Amino acid sequence: PRKKILITDYKTSFNGGVFSDLVYSYVNTLNKLWSNNPNLNRGVAIKVSRNADYLAIIFASWIAEGYYLPLNVTSPKKALETQIIESEISVLAEENNKSNKIDFKMQANIKKSVSNVTDARDINFDNAAYVIFTSGSTGAKKGVVISKLALITYMKTIKDTFSGKFIAKSLAINGELTFDITLADIVFGLIFNTEICITSEASNLLSLCAIVKKRQVESIYAVPTTWELFFEL
């Protein structure tokens, strides 16, 4: 529904109509860039703050038949460059601090090197939904390519399992957008037409409490330690 609130970040709430217009404006931009460069993979790296634009670019990448690589703006520049190269990304989406808009830039000198991407020999980026890099806690970060088929299968499983059981009208995303588990929140929002609320900072309890109060959030996925601290406030 175009009038229903679908996305809320720390600044603004977006109804279905406004958010859809935002998504398709990014779809048009991506399609134009990729139509001028048809031999490149349709991958977009998202180097954007935690806000509605981040989610809009995710959806836009899928609608434009591409895949995305979630980045954290606070990560070291070298690490981000490595992830972009190894994921064979052709477009970088990042914030323009002067205009407060999102710039989409073609990436020069894209290398066909995926040595740190899991099962590199079997990768077909044409079928990719997104690329997630591991935490690197036990070695170098490695990219894992999640296919569109895997994502669709996961969505079908969630729908079959939770239909009639998940009744929340709003949910909060408090984890890092570069974590794979964040997709669970997005999937629930898509399947059950649930408002998605994004905290301003990952794992920031004050930010979480603020958006819970602001939007009367009914569903939160969090690790046990977060819940312990949450109920101690």
PDB file of C-alpha atoms in Angstrom:
ATOM      1  CA  PRO A   1       0.000   0.000   0.000  1.00  0.00           C
ATOM      2  CA  ARG A   2       1.402   3.351  -1.037  1.00  0.00           C
ATOM      3  CA  LYS A   3       0.170   5.198   2.047  1.00  0.00           C
ATOM      4  CA  LYS A   4       1.356   2.654   4.622  1.00  0.00           C
ATOM      5  CA  ILE A   5       4.640   3.417   6.398  1.00  0.00           C
ATOM      6  CA  LEU A   6       7.171   0.867   5.132  1.00  0.00           C
ATOM      7  CA  ILE A   7      10.595   2.197   6.161  1.00  0.00           C
ATOM      8  CA  THR A   8      11.703   4.352   9.084  1.00  0.00           C
ATOM      9  CA  ASP A   9      15.263   5.466   9.735  1.00  0.00           C
ATOM     10  CA  TYR A  10      16.567   7.771  12.456  1.00  0.00           C
ATOM     11  CA  LYS A  11      15.357  10.817  10.509  1.00  0.00           C
ATOM     12  CA  THR A  12      12.265  10.052   8.489  1.00  0.00           C
ATOM     13  CA  SER A  13       9.414   7.611   7.902  1.00  0.00           C
ATOM     14  CA  PHE A  14       8.655   6.664   4.296  1.00  0.00           C
ATOM     15  CA  ASN A  15       5.299   5.437   3.078  1.00  0.00           C
ATOM     16  CA  GLY A  16       5.053   2.892   0.276  1.00  0.00           C
ATOM     17  CA  GLY A  17       4.631   5.474  -2.467  1.00  0.00           C
ATOM     18  CA  VAL A  18       7.578   7.660  -1.491  1.00  0.00           C
ATOM     19  CA  PHE A  19       9.894   4.723  -0.845  1.00  0.00           C
ATOM     20  CA  SER A  20       8.912   3.020  -4.106  1.00  0.00           C
ATOM     21  CA  ASP A  21       9.681   6.218  -6.022  1.00  0.00           C
ATOM     22  CA  LEU A  22      13.081   6.379  -4.323  1.00  0.00           C
ATOM     23  CA  VAL A  23      13.846   2.750  -5.206  1.00  0.00           C
ATOM     24  CA  TYR A  24      12.894   3.155  -8.862  1.00  0.00           C
ATOM     25  CA  SER A  25      14.898   6.346  -9.212  1.00  0.00           C
ATOM     26  CA  TYR A  26      17.935   4.246  -8.257  1.00  0.00           C
ATOM     27  CA  VAL A  27      16.823   1.438 -10.591  1.00  0.00           C
ATOM     28  CA  ASN A  28      16.770   3.887 -13.494  1.00  0.00           C
ATOM     29  CA  THR A  29      20.232   5.172 -12.604  1.00  0.00           C
ATOM     30  CA  LEU A  30      21.705   1.666 -12.366  1.00  0.00           C
ATOM     31  CA  ASN A  31      20.077   0.495 -15.597  1.00  0.00           C
ATOM     32  CA  LYS A  32      21.461   3.500 -17.443  1.00  0.00           C
ATOM     33  CA  LEU A  33      24.990   2.906 -16.155  1.00  0.00           C
ATOM     34  CA  TRP A  34      24.914  -0.810 -16.909  1.00  0.00           C
ATOM     35  CA  SER A  35      23.315  -0.384 -20.340  1.00  0.00           C
ATOM     36  CA  ASN A  36      26.296   1.781 -21.293  1.00  0.00           C
ATOM     37  CA  ASN A  37      28.647  -0.928 -19.979  1.00  0.00           C
ATOM     38  CA  PRO A  38      26.946  -4.223 -20.896  1.00  0.00           C
ATOM     39  CA  ASN A  39      30.057  -6.388 -20.469  1.00  0.00           C
ATOM     40  CA  LEU A  40      30.447  -5.617 -16.762  1.00  0.00           C
ATOM     41  CA  ASN A  41      28.885  -7.530 -13.884  1.00  0.00           C
ATOM     42  CA  ARG A  42      25.794  -5.815 -12.533  1.00  0.00           C
ATOM     43  CA  GLY A  43      27.183  -5.413  -9.028  1.00  0.00           C
ATOM     44  CA  VAL A  44      26.753  -2.359  -6.802  1.00  0.00           C
ATOM     45  CA  ALA A  45      28.719  -1.668  -3.631  1.00  0.00           C
ATOM     46  CA  ILE A  46      26.741   0.254  -1.012  1.00  0.00           C
ATOM     47  CA  LYS A  47      28.888   2.697   0.953  1.00  0.00           C
ATOM     48  CA  VAL A  48      26.083   4.588   2.631  1.00  0.00           C
ATOM     49  CA  SER A  49      25.102   5.455   6.210  1.00  0.00           C
ATOM     50  CA  ARG A  50      22.449   3.408   8.001  1.00  0.00           C
ATOM     51  CA  ASN A  51      19.296   4.901   6.536  1.00  0.00           C
ATOM     52  CA  ALA A  52      16.444   4.315   4.108  1.00  0.00           C
ATOM     53  CA  ASP A  53      18.738   4.908   1.133  1.00  0.00           C
ATOM     54  CA  TYR A  54      20.730   1.825   2.054  1.00  0.00           C
ATOM     55  CA  LEU A  55      17.646  -0.393   1.822  1.00  0.00           C
ATOM     56  CA  ALA A  56      16.445   1.390  -1.311  1.00  0.00           C
ATOM     57  CA  ILE A  57      19.724   0.588  -3.077  1.00  0.00           C
ATOM     58  CA  ILE A  58      19.474  -3.072  -2.024  1.00  0.00           C
ATOM     59  CA  PHE A  59      16.020  -3.372  -3.586  1.00  0.00           C
ATOM     60  CA  ALA A  60      17.092  -1.361  -6.635  1.00  0.00           C
ATOM     61  CA  SER A  61      20.019  -3.700  -7.284  1.00  0.00           C
ATOM     62  CA  TRP A  62      17.676  -6.696  -7.347  1.00  0.00           C
ATOM     63  CA  ILE A  63      15.048  -5.032  -9.524  1.00  0.00           C
ATOM     64  CA  ALA A  64      17.802  -4.033 -11.967  1.00  0.00           C
ATOM     65  CA  GLU A  65      18.812  -7.720 -12.102  1.00  0.00           C
ATOM     66  CA  GLY A  66      22.042  -7.130 -10.230  1.00  0.00           C
ATOM     67  CA  TYR A  67      23.619  -7.946  -6.868  1.00  0.00           C
ATOM     68  CA  TYR A  68      24.966  -5.831  -4.050  1.00  0.00           C
ATOM     69  CA  LEU A  69      27.909  -5.698  -1.688  1.00  0.00           C
ATOM     70  CA  PRO A  70      27.121  -4.097   1.705  1.00  0.00           C
ATOM     71  CA  LEU A  71      29.923  -1.907   3.017  1.00  0.00           C
ATOM     72  CA  ASN A  72      30.480  -0.159   6.334  1.00  0.00           C
ATOM     73  CA  VAL A  73      31.470   3.497   5.945  1.00  0.00           C
ATOM     74  CA  THR A  74      33.727   3.204   9.003  1.00  0.00           C
ATOM     75  CA  SER A  75      35.848   0.371   7.564  1.00  0.00           C
ATOM     76  CA  PRO A  76      39.404   1.114   6.384  1.00  0.00           C
ATOM     77  CA  LYS A  77      39.608   2.354   2.794  1.00  0.00           C
ATOM     78  CA  LYS A  78      41.994  -0.436   1.788  1.00  0.00           C
ATOM     79  CA  ALA A  79      39.613  -3.105   3.065  1.00  0.00           C
ATOM     80  CA  LEU A  80      36.681  -1.608   1.155  1.00  0.00           C
ATOM     81  CA  GLU A  81      38.687  -1.382  -2.060  1.00  0.00           C
ATOM     82  CA  THR A  82      39.704  -5.037  -1.738  1.00  0.00           C
ATOM     83  CA  GLN A  83      36.117  -6.176  -1.219  1.00  0.00           C
ATOM     84  CA  ILE A  84      34.928  -4.154  -4.217  1.00  0.00           C
ATOM     85  CA  ILE A  85      37.605  -5.657  -6.477  1.00  0.00           C
ATOM     86  CA  GLU A  86      37.106  -9.238  -5.328  1.00  0.00           C
ATOM     87  CA  SER A  87      33.334  -8.970  -5.717  1.00  0.00           C
ATOM     88  CA  GLU A  88      33.790  -7.638  -9.271  1.00  0.00           C
ATOM     89  CA  ILE A  89      31.662  -4.605  -8.476  1.00  0.00           C
ATOM     90  CA  SER A  90      31.060  -2.187 -11.336  1.00  0.00           C
ATOM     91  CA  VAL A  91      29.153   0.585  -9.497  1.00  0.00           C
ATOM     92  CA  LEU A  92      29.837   2.262  -6.165  1.00  0.00           C
ATOM     93  CA  ALA A  93      26.944   4.021  -4.406  1.00  0.00           C
ATOM     94  CA  GLU A  94      28.067   6.557  -1.829  1.00  0.00           C
ATOM     95  CA  GLU A  95      26.846   9.731  -0.188  1.00  0.00           C
ATOM     96  CA  ASN A  96      27.589  13.161  -1.577  1.00  0.00           C
ATOM     97  CA  ASN A  97      28.146  15.279   1.520  1.00  0.00           C
ATOM     98  CA  LYS A  98      27.536  18.508  -0.400  1.00  0.00           C
ATOM     99  CA  SER A  99      24.218  17.611  -2.011  1.00  0.00           C
ATOM    100  CA  ASN A 100      23.038  15.053   0.582  1.00  0.00           C
ATOM    101  CA  LYS A 101      22.223  12.735  -2.302  1.00  0.00           C
ATOM    102  CA  ILE A 102      23.572   9.371  -3.426  1.00  0.00           C
ATOM    103  CA  ASP A 103      26.190   9.314  -6.177  1.00  0.00           C
ATOM    104  CA  PHE A 104      26.527   6.224  -8.382  1.00  0.00           C
ATOM    105  CA  LYS A 105      30.031   5.920  -9.841  1.00  0.00           C
ATOM    106  CA  MET A 106      31.406   3.420 -12.318  1.00  0.00           C
ATOM    107  CA  GLN A 107      34.500   1.695 -10.998  1.00  0.00           C
ATOM    108  CA  ALA A 108      37.608   1.914 -13.154  1.00  0.00           C
ATOM    109  CA  ASN A 109      40.092  -0.908 -13.700  1.00  0.00           C
ATOM    110  CA  ILE A 110      37.844  -3.675 -12.417  1.00  0.00           C
ATOM    111  CA  LYS A 111      39.943  -6.790 -11.929  1.00  0.00           C
ATOM    112  CA  LYS A 112      38.766 -10.328 -12.519  1.00  0.00           C
ATOM    113  CA  SER A 113      40.294 -11.583  -9.277  1.00  0.00           C
ATOM    114  CA  VAL A 114      38.173 -13.457  -6.777  1.00  0.00           C
ATOM    115  CA  SER A 115      40.827 -15.414  -4.898  1.00  0.00           C
ATOM    116  CA  ASN A 116      39.271 -14.513  -1.539  1.00  0.00           C
ATOM    117  CA  VAL A 117      35.723 -15.290  -2.580  1.00  0.00           C
ATOM    118  CA  THR A 118      34.438 -18.693  -1.484  1.00  0.00           C
ATOM    119  CA  ASP A 119      34.308 -21.289  -4.294  1.00  0.00           C
ATOM    120  CA  ALA A 120      35.647 -18.777  -6.810  1.00  0.00           C
ATOM    121  CA  ARG A 121      35.754 -21.372  -9.603  1.00  0.00           C
ATOM    122  CA  ASP A 122      31.996 -21.907  -9.444  1.00  0.00           C
ATOM    123  CA  ILE A 123      30.914 -18.286  -9.149  1.00  0.00           C
ATOM    124  CA  ASN A 124      28.422 -16.874 -11.614  1.00  0.00           C
ATOM    125  CA  PHE A 125      27.778 -13.298 -10.602  1.00  0.00           C
ATOM    126  CA  ASP A 126      24.850 -13.205 -13.037  1.00  0.00           C
ATOM    127  CA  ASN A 127      22.918 -15.283 -10.492  1.00  0.00           C
ATOM    128  CA  ALA A 128      24.161 -13.488  -7.372  1.00  0.00           C
ATOM    129  CA  ALA A 129      21.817 -11.693  -4.977  1.00  0.00           C
ATOM    130  CA  TYR A 130      24.558 -10.291  -2.739  1.00  0.00           C
ATOM    131  CA  VAL A 131      28.102 -10.849  -1.504  1.00  0.00           C
ATOM    132  CA  ILE A 132      28.858 -10.964   2.227  1.00  0.00           C
ATOM    133  CA  PHE A 133      32.373 -10.913   3.656  1.00  0.00           C
ATOM    134  CA  THR A 134      33.145 -12.903   6.789  1.00  0.00           C
ATOM    135  CA  SER A 135      34.282 -11.165   9.963  1.00  0.00           C
ATOM    136  CA  GLY A 136      37.886 -12.262   9.484  1.00  0.00           C
ATOM    137  CA  SER A 137      38.229 -13.264  13.133  1.00  0.00           C
ATOM    138  CA  THR A 138      40.163 -16.413  12.204  1.00  0.00           C
ATOM    139  CA  GLY A 139      42.004 -15.121   9.139  1.00  0.00           C
ATOM    140  CA  ALA A 140      41.554 -12.910   6.095  1.00  0.00           C
ATOM    141  CA  LYS A 141      37.980 -11.880   5.314  1.00  0.00           C
ATOM    142  CA  LYS A 142      36.425 -14.032   2.632  1.00  0.00           C
ATOM    143  CA  GLY A 143      33.503 -13.164   0.402  1.00  0.00           C
ATOM    144  CA  VAL A 144      30.535 -15.501   0.238  1.00  0.00           C
ATOM    145  CA  VAL A 145      28.270 -15.185  -2.786  1.00  0.00           C
ATOM    146  CA  ILE A 146      24.580 -15.789  -2.047  1.00  0.00           C
ATOM    147  CA  SER A 147      22.605 -16.691  -5.152  1.00  0.00           C
ATOM    148  CA  LYS A 148      19.178 -15.395  -6.044  1.00  0.00           C
ATOM    149  CA  LEU A 149      17.884 -18.974  -5.875  1.00  0.00           C
ATOM    150  CA  ALA A 150      19.205 -19.374  -2.328  1.00  0.00           C
ATOM    151  CA  LEU A 151      17.565 -16.110  -1.258  1.00  0.00           C
ATOM    152  CA  ILE A 152      14.234 -17.023  -2.854  1.00  0.00           C
ATOM    153  CA  THR A 153      14.344 -20.469  -1.227  1.00  0.00           C
ATOM    154  CA  TYR A 154      15.006 -18.848   2.154  1.00  0.00           C
ATOM    155  CA  MET A 155      12.090 -16.445   1.645  1.00  0.00           C
ATOM    156  CA  LYS A 156       9.735 -19.306   0.767  1.00  0.00           C
ATOM    157  CA  THR A 157      10.830 -21.200   3.875  1.00  0.00           C
ATOM    158  CA  ILE A 158      10.227 -18.183   6.106  1.00  0.00           C
ATOM    159  CA  LYS A 159       6.792 -17.640   4.561  1.00  0.00           C
ATOM    160  CA  ASP A 160       5.769 -21.290   4.986  1.00  0.00           C
ATOM    161  CA  THR A 161       7.099 -21.479   8.540  1.00  0.00           C
ATOM    162  CA  PHE A 162       5.817 -18.198   9.956  1.00  0.00           C
ATOM    163  CA  SER A 163       2.572 -17.531   8.079  1.00  0.00           C
ATOM    164  CA  GLY A 164      -0.145 -17.017  10.674  1.00  0.00           C
ATOM    165  CA  LYS A 165       2.466 -16.854  13.442  1.00  0.00           C
ATOM    166  CA  PHE A 166       4.385 -13.648  12.736  1.00  0.00           C
ATOM    167  CA  ILE A 167       1.924 -10.830  13.403  1.00  0.00           C
ATOM    168  CA  ALA A 168       4.207  -7.885  14.229  1.00  0.00           C
ATOM    169  CA  LYS A 169       3.402  -4.659  12.424  1.00  0.00           C
ATOM    170  CA  SER A 170       6.934  -3.279  12.799  1.00  0.00           C
ATOM    171  CA  LEU A 171      10.443  -4.645  13.303  1.00  0.00           C
ATOM    172  CA  ALA A 172      13.827  -3.123  14.078  1.00  0.00           C
ATOM    173  CA  ILE A 173      17.166  -3.685  12.359  1.00  0.00           C
ATOM    174  CA  ASN A 174      19.843  -3.139  14.982  1.00  0.00           C
ATOM    175  CA  GLY A 175      22.664  -5.312  13.633  1.00  0.00           C
ATOM    176  CA  GLU A 176      25.316  -4.324  11.123  1.00  0.00           C
ATOM    177  CA  LEU A 177      23.941  -4.083   7.595  1.00  0.00           C
ATOM    178  CA  THR A 178      27.077  -5.933   6.478  1.00  0.00           C
ATOM    179  CA  PHE A 179      25.975  -8.996   8.481  1.00  0.00           C
ATOM    180  CA  ASP A 180      24.088 -11.721   6.647  1.00  0.00           C
ATOM    181  CA  ILE A 181      21.522 -12.070   9.454  1.00  0.00           C
ATOM    182  CA  THR A 182      20.240  -8.573   8.612  1.00  0.00           C
ATOM    183  CA  LEU A 183      18.636 -10.130   5.553  1.00  0.00           C
ATOM    184  CA  ALA A 184      16.342 -12.064   7.893  1.00  0.00           C
ATOM    185  CA  ASP A 185      14.799  -8.796   9.068  1.00  0.00           C
ATOM    186  CA  ILE A 186      14.472  -7.536   5.504  1.00  0.00           C
ATOM    187  CA  VAL A 187      12.873 -10.803   4.384  1.00  0.00           C
ATOM    188  CA  PHE A 188      10.320 -10.713   7.214  1.00  0.00           C
ATOM    189  CA  GLY A 189       9.486  -7.122   6.291  1.00  0.00           C
ATOM    190  CA  LEU A 190       8.973  -7.996   2.633  1.00  0.00           C
ATOM    191  CA  ILE A 191       6.925 -11.141   3.186  1.00  0.00           C
ATOM    192  CA  PHE A 192       4.651  -9.888   5.942  1.00  0.00           C
ATOM    193  CA  ASN A 193       4.345  -6.248   4.840  1.00  0.00           C
ATOM    194  CA  THR A 194       5.967  -5.159   8.099  1.00  0.00           C
ATOM    195  CA  GLU A 195       7.430  -1.725   8.706  1.00  0.00           C
ATOM    196  CA  ILE A 196      11.234  -1.892   8.841  1.00  0.00           C
ATOM    197  CA  CYS A 197      12.872   0.470  11.344  1.00  0.00           C
ATOM    198  CA  ILE A 198      16.634   1.068  11.096  1.00  0.00           C
ATOM    199  CA  THR A 199      18.545   2.225  14.162  1.00  0.00           C
ATOM    200  CA  SER A 200      21.065   5.032  13.683  1.00  0.00           C
ATOM    201  CA  GLU A 201      23.953   2.943  15.015  1.00  0.00           C
ATOM    202  CA  ALA A 202      24.403  -0.804  15.081  1.00  0.00           C
ATOM    203  CA  SER A 203      24.251  -2.339  18.554  1.00  0.00           C
ATOM    204  CA  ASN A 204      23.614   1.086  20.115  1.00  0.00           C
ATOM    205  CA  LEU A 205      21.004   0.461  22.793  1.00  0.00           C
ATOM    206  CA  LEU A 206      20.013   4.109  23.073  1.00  0.00           C
ATOM    207  CA  SER A 207      19.365   4.195  19.345  1.00  0.00           C
ATOM    208  CA  LEU A 208      17.361   0.981  19.613  1.00  0.00           C
ATOM    209  CA  CYS A 209      15.295   2.292  22.532  1.00  0.00           C
ATOM    210  CA  ALA A 210      14.644   5.542  20.683  1.00  0.00           C
ATOM    211  CA  ILE A 211      13.252   3.904  17.574  1.00  0.00           C
ATOM    212  CA  VAL A 212      11.264   1.358  19.599  1.00  0.00           C
ATOM    213  CA  LYS A 213       9.571   4.230  21.413  1.00  0.00           C
ATOM    214  CA  LYS A 214       9.160   6.348  18.284  1.00  0.00           C
ATOM    215  CA  ARG A 215       7.568   3.642  16.119  1.00  0.00           C
ATOM    216  CA  GLN A 216       6.204   1.261  18.789  1.00  0.00           C
ATOM    217  CA  VAL A 217       8.360  -1.533  17.378  1.00  0.00           C
ATOM    218  CA  GLU A 218       6.864  -4.973  17.973  1.00  0.00           C
ATOM    219  CA  SER A 219       9.662  -7.284  16.772  1.00  0.00           C
ATOM    220  CA  ILE A 220      13.412  -7.202  17.443  1.00  0.00           C
ATOM    221  CA  TYR A 221      16.028  -9.800  16.605  1.00  0.00           C
ATOM    222  CA  ALA A 222      19.046  -9.553  18.911  1.00  0.00           C
ATOM    223  CA  VAL A 223      21.697 -11.668  20.590  1.00  0.00           C
ATOM    224  CA  PRO A 224      21.171 -12.582  24.297  1.00  0.00           C
ATOM    225  CA  THR A 225      23.708 -10.033  25.554  1.00  0.00           C
ATOM    226  CA  THR A 226      21.805  -7.240  23.841  1.00  0.00           C
ATOM    227  CA  TRP A 227      18.550  -8.373  25.445  1.00  0.00           C
ATOM    228  CA  GLU A 228      20.194  -8.479  28.865  1.00  0.00           C
ATOM    229  CA  LEU A 229      21.395  -4.907  28.537  1.00  0.00           C
ATOM    230  CA  PHE A 230      18.093  -3.809  26.997  1.00  0.00           C
ATOM    231  CA  PHE A 231      16.056  -4.957  29.998  1.00  0.00           C
ATOM    232  CA  GLU A 232      18.555  -3.473  32.437  1.00  0.00           C
ATOM    233  CA  LEU A 233      17.930   0.033  31.090  1.00  0.00           C
TER     234      LEU A 233
END
